[in-house]
Amino acid sequence: WTIASPDVATVGDFASVNLEAIIALEPDFVIMTSGTGGRGGDSSQADLRDALVGSGIPVAYFQVTTFDDYLRLMRTFTDITGREDLYKENGLAVRDRIDAVLAAVEGKTGPTALLIRAYSTGAKAKGDDNLAGVILRDLGADNLVDRCESMLEDVSMEEVIAADPDFIFITTMGAEDKALEFMAGTFEENPAWAGLSAVKNGRYVLLPKELFHYKPNVRWGESYACLAEILYPELAGKIQ
């Protein structure tokens, strides 16, 4: 692709960021997030951050998995820009909605759930290292990955049958159609799949990417409300 603006420079790609190219631009401020750039993952990102700081370049480094992470990011950005109004609108107001959802589920006995992230060649269970997993935890669901840690590497049909969760939630990574093809070919075509409690009761749920895979940002409250109404059907239509 072609850069349209002369004020925009390329300093690498998702997998490899060029330190020398960044320094040559003499930036006043660098914003970084963990989990992107660097072939060594977060470790390489941390090395890049340390190198920039060592060169005298201010760096803000964020990891955004939970809403509290997002709120801290918003606090930093709106402090820099002097837009307290946007912090209230896009941060505190969202927190108020989440608090209302959490109040609605307080005291309820949470169902068991299995959260699976599927992609074209595999599937792994996810816990509270994943934003959907964090929301499940906050809403009181019993995520079975906490008992079956082997699912973090690969989900086996045998483990799913043994766990027989009340809910099975799917998020997809990459091309959604390919991820769903993998689920169909690996799990759904197995005759035992139809006997699972979650499948029999219509609780095998594909979660929308915009709320549960990509960071929902100002829609974080919507993510909480959506999942709360699935876990606790009696709340449907009652959460604002």
Tab-separated table of C-alpha atoms in Angstrom:
chain	number	residue	atom	x	y	z
A	1	TRP	CA	0.000	0.000	0.000
A	2	THR	CA	1.021	3.653	-0.463
A	3	ILE	CA	1.362	6.236	2.291
A	4	ALA	CA	-0.837	9.170	1.316
A	5	SER	CA	0.593	11.767	3.676
A	6	PRO	CA	4.204	12.991	3.734
A	7	ASP	CA	3.798	13.351	7.506
A	8	VAL	CA	3.427	9.596	7.967
A	9	ALA	CA	6.476	7.343	8.102
A	10	THR	CA	6.756	3.571	8.042
A	11	VAL	CA	8.835	2.149	10.896
A	12	GLY	CA	8.178	-1.541	10.308
A	13	ASP	CA	5.153	-3.788	10.419
A	14	PHE	CA	3.115	-5.766	12.922
A	15	ALA	CA	5.824	-8.393	13.298
A	16	SER	CA	8.951	-6.233	13.262
A	17	VAL	CA	9.419	-2.625	14.346
A	18	ASN	CA	12.632	-0.837	13.359
A	19	LEU	CA	14.199	0.919	16.350
A	20	GLU	CA	16.605	2.967	14.248
A	21	ALA	CA	13.756	4.233	12.057
A	22	ILE	CA	11.839	5.427	15.109
A	23	ILE	CA	14.840	7.207	16.613
A	24	ALA	CA	15.619	8.878	13.272
A	25	LEU	CA	12.181	10.544	13.368
A	26	GLU	CA	13.072	12.211	16.698
A	27	PRO	CA	9.559	11.731	18.106
A	28	ASP	CA	8.395	13.720	21.112
A	29	PHE	CA	6.355	10.792	22.404
A	30	VAL	CA	5.891	7.108	21.517
A	31	ILE	CA	2.757	5.110	22.340
A	32	MET	CA	3.187	1.340	22.555
A	33	THR	CA	0.981	-1.591	23.414
A	34	SER	CA	2.008	-5.091	24.441
A	35	GLY	CA	1.296	-7.985	22.147
A	36	THR	CA	2.176	-6.180	18.934
A	37	GLY	CA	5.436	-5.892	17.067
A	38	GLY	CA	8.674	-7.690	17.684
A	39	ARG	CA	9.182	-11.300	16.686
A	40	GLY	CA	9.698	-12.186	20.311
A	41	GLY	CA	6.267	-10.933	21.318
A	42	ASP	CA	5.889	-8.852	24.472
A	43	SER	CA	9.518	-9.436	25.448
A	44	SER	CA	10.701	-7.742	22.242
A	45	GLN	CA	8.232	-4.925	22.808
A	46	ALA	CA	9.666	-4.395	26.283
A	47	ASP	CA	13.187	-4.355	24.820
A	48	LEU	CA	12.094	-1.766	22.276
A	49	ARG	CA	10.528	0.350	24.983
A	50	ASP	CA	13.689	0.206	27.103
A	51	ALA	CA	15.829	1.174	24.102
A	52	LEU	CA	13.619	4.186	23.348
A	53	VAL	CA	13.668	5.339	26.959
A	54	GLY	CA	17.446	4.881	26.967
A	55	SER	CA	17.590	7.203	23.953
A	56	GLY	CA	15.728	9.884	25.869
A	57	ILE	CA	12.379	9.396	24.118
A	58	PRO	CA	9.289	9.411	26.391
A	59	VAL	CA	7.219	6.240	26.014
A	60	ALA	CA	3.730	5.292	27.190
A	61	TYR	CA	3.415	1.505	27.217
A	62	PHE	CA	-0.007	-0.075	27.679
A	63	GLN	CA	-1.439	-3.540	28.029
A	64	VAL	CA	-5.199	-3.446	27.524
A	65	THR	CA	-6.973	-6.657	28.531
A	66	THR	CA	-9.455	-5.372	31.110
A	67	PHE	CA	-11.690	-2.348	31.364
A	68	ASP	CA	-9.469	-0.972	34.145
A	69	ASP	CA	-6.552	-1.124	31.707
A	70	TYR	CA	-8.595	0.865	29.199
A	71	LEU	CA	-9.587	3.401	31.850
A	72	ARG	CA	-5.939	3.982	32.787
A	73	LEU	CA	-5.113	4.490	29.113
A	74	MET	CA	-7.953	7.005	28.761
A	75	ARG	CA	-6.780	8.832	31.886
A	76	THR	CA	-3.294	9.210	30.434
A	77	PHE	CA	-4.459	10.382	27.021
A	78	THR	CA	-7.050	12.858	28.282
A	79	ASP	CA	-4.582	14.269	30.823
A	80	ILE	CA	-2.191	14.923	27.928
A	81	THR	CA	-4.859	16.530	25.760
A	82	GLY	CA	-6.594	18.335	28.600
A	83	ARG	CA	-9.964	16.774	27.680
A	84	GLU	CA	-11.470	15.856	31.026
A	85	ASP	CA	-14.869	15.900	29.315
A	86	LEU	CA	-13.845	13.004	27.079
A	87	TYR	CA	-12.552	11.036	30.064
A	88	LYS	CA	-15.951	11.395	31.711
A	89	GLU	CA	-17.836	10.552	28.516
A	90	ASN	CA	-15.715	7.650	27.272
A	91	GLY	CA	-14.355	6.383	30.581
A	92	LEU	CA	-16.364	7.135	33.700
A	93	ALA	CA	-19.758	6.822	32.007
A	94	VAL	CA	-18.732	3.402	30.676
A	95	ARG	CA	-17.596	2.392	34.154
A	96	ASP	CA	-20.993	3.391	35.551
A	97	ARG	CA	-22.721	1.092	33.067
A	98	ILE	CA	-20.425	-1.801	33.958
A	99	ASP	CA	-21.069	-1.207	37.659
A	100	ALA	CA	-24.821	-1.371	36.981
A	101	VAL	CA	-24.406	-4.714	35.216
A	102	LEU	CA	-22.271	-6.109	38.039
A	103	ALA	CA	-24.867	-4.965	40.569
A	104	ALA	CA	-27.566	-6.805	38.595
A	105	VAL	CA	-25.702	-10.144	38.804
A	106	GLU	CA	-24.501	-9.756	42.385
A	107	GLY	CA	-25.429	-12.742	44.526
A	108	LYS	CA	-26.374	-14.973	41.598
A	109	THR	CA	-24.894	-18.447	41.247
A	110	GLY	CA	-22.910	-18.396	38.053
A	111	PRO	CA	-23.156	-21.183	35.465
A	112	THR	CA	-20.181	-23.189	34.237
A	113	ALA	CA	-18.704	-21.986	30.980
A	114	LEU	CA	-16.023	-22.895	28.502
A	115	LEU	CA	-14.526	-20.066	26.456
A	116	ILE	CA	-12.822	-21.199	23.243
A	117	ARG	CA	-10.822	-19.048	20.857
A	118	ALA	CA	-10.888	-20.748	17.483
A	119	TYR	CA	-8.777	-20.091	14.412
A	120	SER	CA	-8.323	-21.839	11.097
A	121	THR	CA	-6.044	-24.613	12.384
A	122	GLY	CA	-6.861	-25.005	16.066
A	123	ALA	CA	-8.748	-24.009	19.181
A	124	LYS	CA	-7.632	-23.077	22.676
A	125	ALA	CA	-9.555	-22.388	25.848
A	126	LYS	CA	-9.100	-18.931	27.304
A	127	GLY	CA	-9.155	-17.646	30.852
A	128	ASP	CA	-8.748	-14.229	32.393
A	129	ASP	CA	-5.798	-13.460	30.118
A	130	ASN	CA	-8.482	-12.698	27.546
A	131	LEU	CA	-11.023	-9.868	27.691
A	132	ALA	CA	-14.017	-12.215	27.279
A	133	GLY	CA	-12.536	-14.408	30.008
A	134	VAL	CA	-12.197	-11.415	32.314
A	135	ILE	CA	-15.840	-10.473	31.731
A	136	LEU	CA	-16.962	-14.057	32.411
A	137	ARG	CA	-15.029	-13.994	35.680
A	138	ASP	CA	-16.439	-10.625	36.701
A	139	LEU	CA	-19.981	-11.832	35.995
A	140	GLY	CA	-19.550	-14.832	38.274
A	141	ALA	CA	-19.270	-17.599	35.671
A	142	ASP	CA	-17.235	-20.682	36.549
A	143	ASN	CA	-14.751	-20.890	33.663
A	144	LEU	CA	-13.756	-24.525	33.318
A	145	VAL	CA	-10.315	-23.654	32.028
A	146	ASP	CA	-9.413	-22.941	35.654
A	147	ARG	CA	-9.862	-26.651	36.352
A	148	CYS	CA	-8.546	-28.017	33.042
A	149	GLU	CA	-5.423	-26.006	32.319
A	150	SER	CA	-4.410	-28.411	29.550
A	151	MET	CA	-7.167	-26.788	27.462
A	152	LEU	CA	-5.024	-23.663	27.297
A	153	GLU	CA	-2.819	-25.487	24.807
A	154	ASP	CA	-5.374	-27.458	22.817
A	155	VAL	CA	-9.024	-28.230	23.439
A	156	SER	CA	-9.818	-31.923	23.100
A	157	MET	CA	-13.279	-33.363	22.519
A	158	GLU	CA	-12.751	-35.723	25.442
A	159	GLU	CA	-12.130	-32.841	27.837
A	160	VAL	CA	-15.174	-30.945	26.639
A	161	ILE	CA	-17.384	-34.020	27.103
A	162	ALA	CA	-15.985	-34.634	30.582
A	163	ALA	CA	-16.517	-31.009	31.620
A	164	ASP	CA	-19.990	-30.718	30.002
A	165	PRO	CA	-20.298	-26.959	30.654
A	166	ASP	CA	-23.591	-25.081	30.857
A	167	PHE	CA	-22.313	-22.671	28.193
A	168	ILE	CA	-19.738	-22.888	25.423
A	169	PHE	CA	-18.610	-19.524	24.073
A	170	ILE	CA	-16.603	-19.123	20.886
A	171	THR	CA	-14.499	-16.191	19.789
A	172	THR	CA	-12.646	-16.329	16.499
A	173	MET	CA	-9.204	-15.137	15.505
A	174	GLY	CA	-8.392	-14.342	11.894
A	175	ALA	CA	-10.896	-15.304	9.220
A	176	GLU	CA	-14.103	-16.177	11.046
A	177	ASP	CA	-15.393	-18.539	8.361
A	178	LYS	CA	-12.196	-20.591	8.498
A	179	ALA	CA	-12.281	-20.730	12.301
A	180	LEU	CA	-15.884	-21.928	12.252
A	181	GLU	CA	-14.999	-24.527	9.616
A	182	PHE	CA	-12.354	-25.865	12.012
A	183	MET	CA	-14.884	-26.048	14.865
A	184	ALA	CA	-17.381	-27.819	12.630
A	185	GLY	CA	-14.888	-30.360	11.334
A	186	THR	CA	-13.152	-31.019	14.641
A	187	PHE	CA	-15.973	-30.860	17.174
A	188	GLU	CA	-19.462	-30.355	15.789
A	189	GLU	CA	-19.381	-33.387	13.476
A	190	ASN	CA	-18.616	-35.643	16.455
A	191	PRO	CA	-21.891	-37.369	17.475
A	192	ALA	CA	-21.118	-36.701	21.142
A	193	TRP	CA	-21.184	-32.941	20.520
A	194	ALA	CA	-24.970	-32.895	20.165
A	195	GLY	CA	-25.253	-34.505	23.602
A	196	LEU	CA	-23.464	-31.708	25.429
A	197	SER	CA	-25.650	-29.701	27.804
A	198	ALA	CA	-24.642	-26.398	26.198
A	199	VAL	CA	-25.531	-27.628	22.705
A	200	LYS	CA	-28.823	-29.296	23.686
A	201	ASN	CA	-29.970	-26.166	25.509
A	202	GLY	CA	-28.997	-23.689	22.800
A	203	ARG	CA	-26.111	-22.325	24.829
A	204	TYR	CA	-23.366	-22.781	22.258
A	205	VAL	CA	-22.742	-19.113	21.482
A	206	LEU	CA	-20.561	-17.324	18.941
A	207	LEU	CA	-19.553	-14.012	20.511
A	208	PRO	CA	-19.305	-10.956	18.231
A	209	LYS	CA	-15.732	-9.958	17.462
A	210	GLU	CA	-16.365	-6.257	17.928
A	211	LEU	CA	-17.296	-6.792	21.584
A	212	PHE	CA	-15.231	-9.799	22.648
A	213	HIS	CA	-12.139	-10.126	20.448
A	214	TYR	CA	-11.194	-6.612	19.435
A	215	LYS	CA	-10.975	-4.118	22.294
A	216	PRO	CA	-14.508	-2.734	22.728
A	217	ASN	CA	-13.264	0.619	24.086
A	218	VAL	CA	-16.281	2.893	24.635
A	219	ARG	CA	-18.535	-0.165	24.111
A	220	TRP	CA	-17.051	-2.089	27.058
A	221	GLY	CA	-20.283	-1.661	29.010
A	222	GLU	CA	-22.164	-3.198	26.089
A	223	SER	CA	-19.869	-6.224	26.262
A	224	TYR	CA	-20.695	-6.734	29.941
A	225	ALA	CA	-24.425	-6.281	29.374
A	226	CYS	CA	-24.472	-8.649	26.387
A	227	LEU	CA	-22.734	-11.477	28.243
A	228	ALA	CA	-24.731	-10.924	31.454
A	229	GLU	CA	-28.016	-11.349	29.576
A	230	ILE	CA	-26.751	-14.587	28.014
A	231	LEU	CA	-25.526	-16.046	31.314
A	232	TYR	CA	-28.610	-14.932	33.234
A	233	PRO	CA	-31.587	-14.971	30.832
A	234	GLU	CA	-33.881	-13.548	33.494
A	235	LEU	CA	-31.990	-10.256	33.112
A	236	ALA	CA	-32.731	-9.964	29.388
A	237	GLY	CA	-34.142	-6.540	28.643
A	238	LYS	CA	-33.626	-5.363	32.217
A	239	ILE	CA	-30.034	-4.100	31.958
A	240	GLN	CA	-29.647	-0.554	30.676
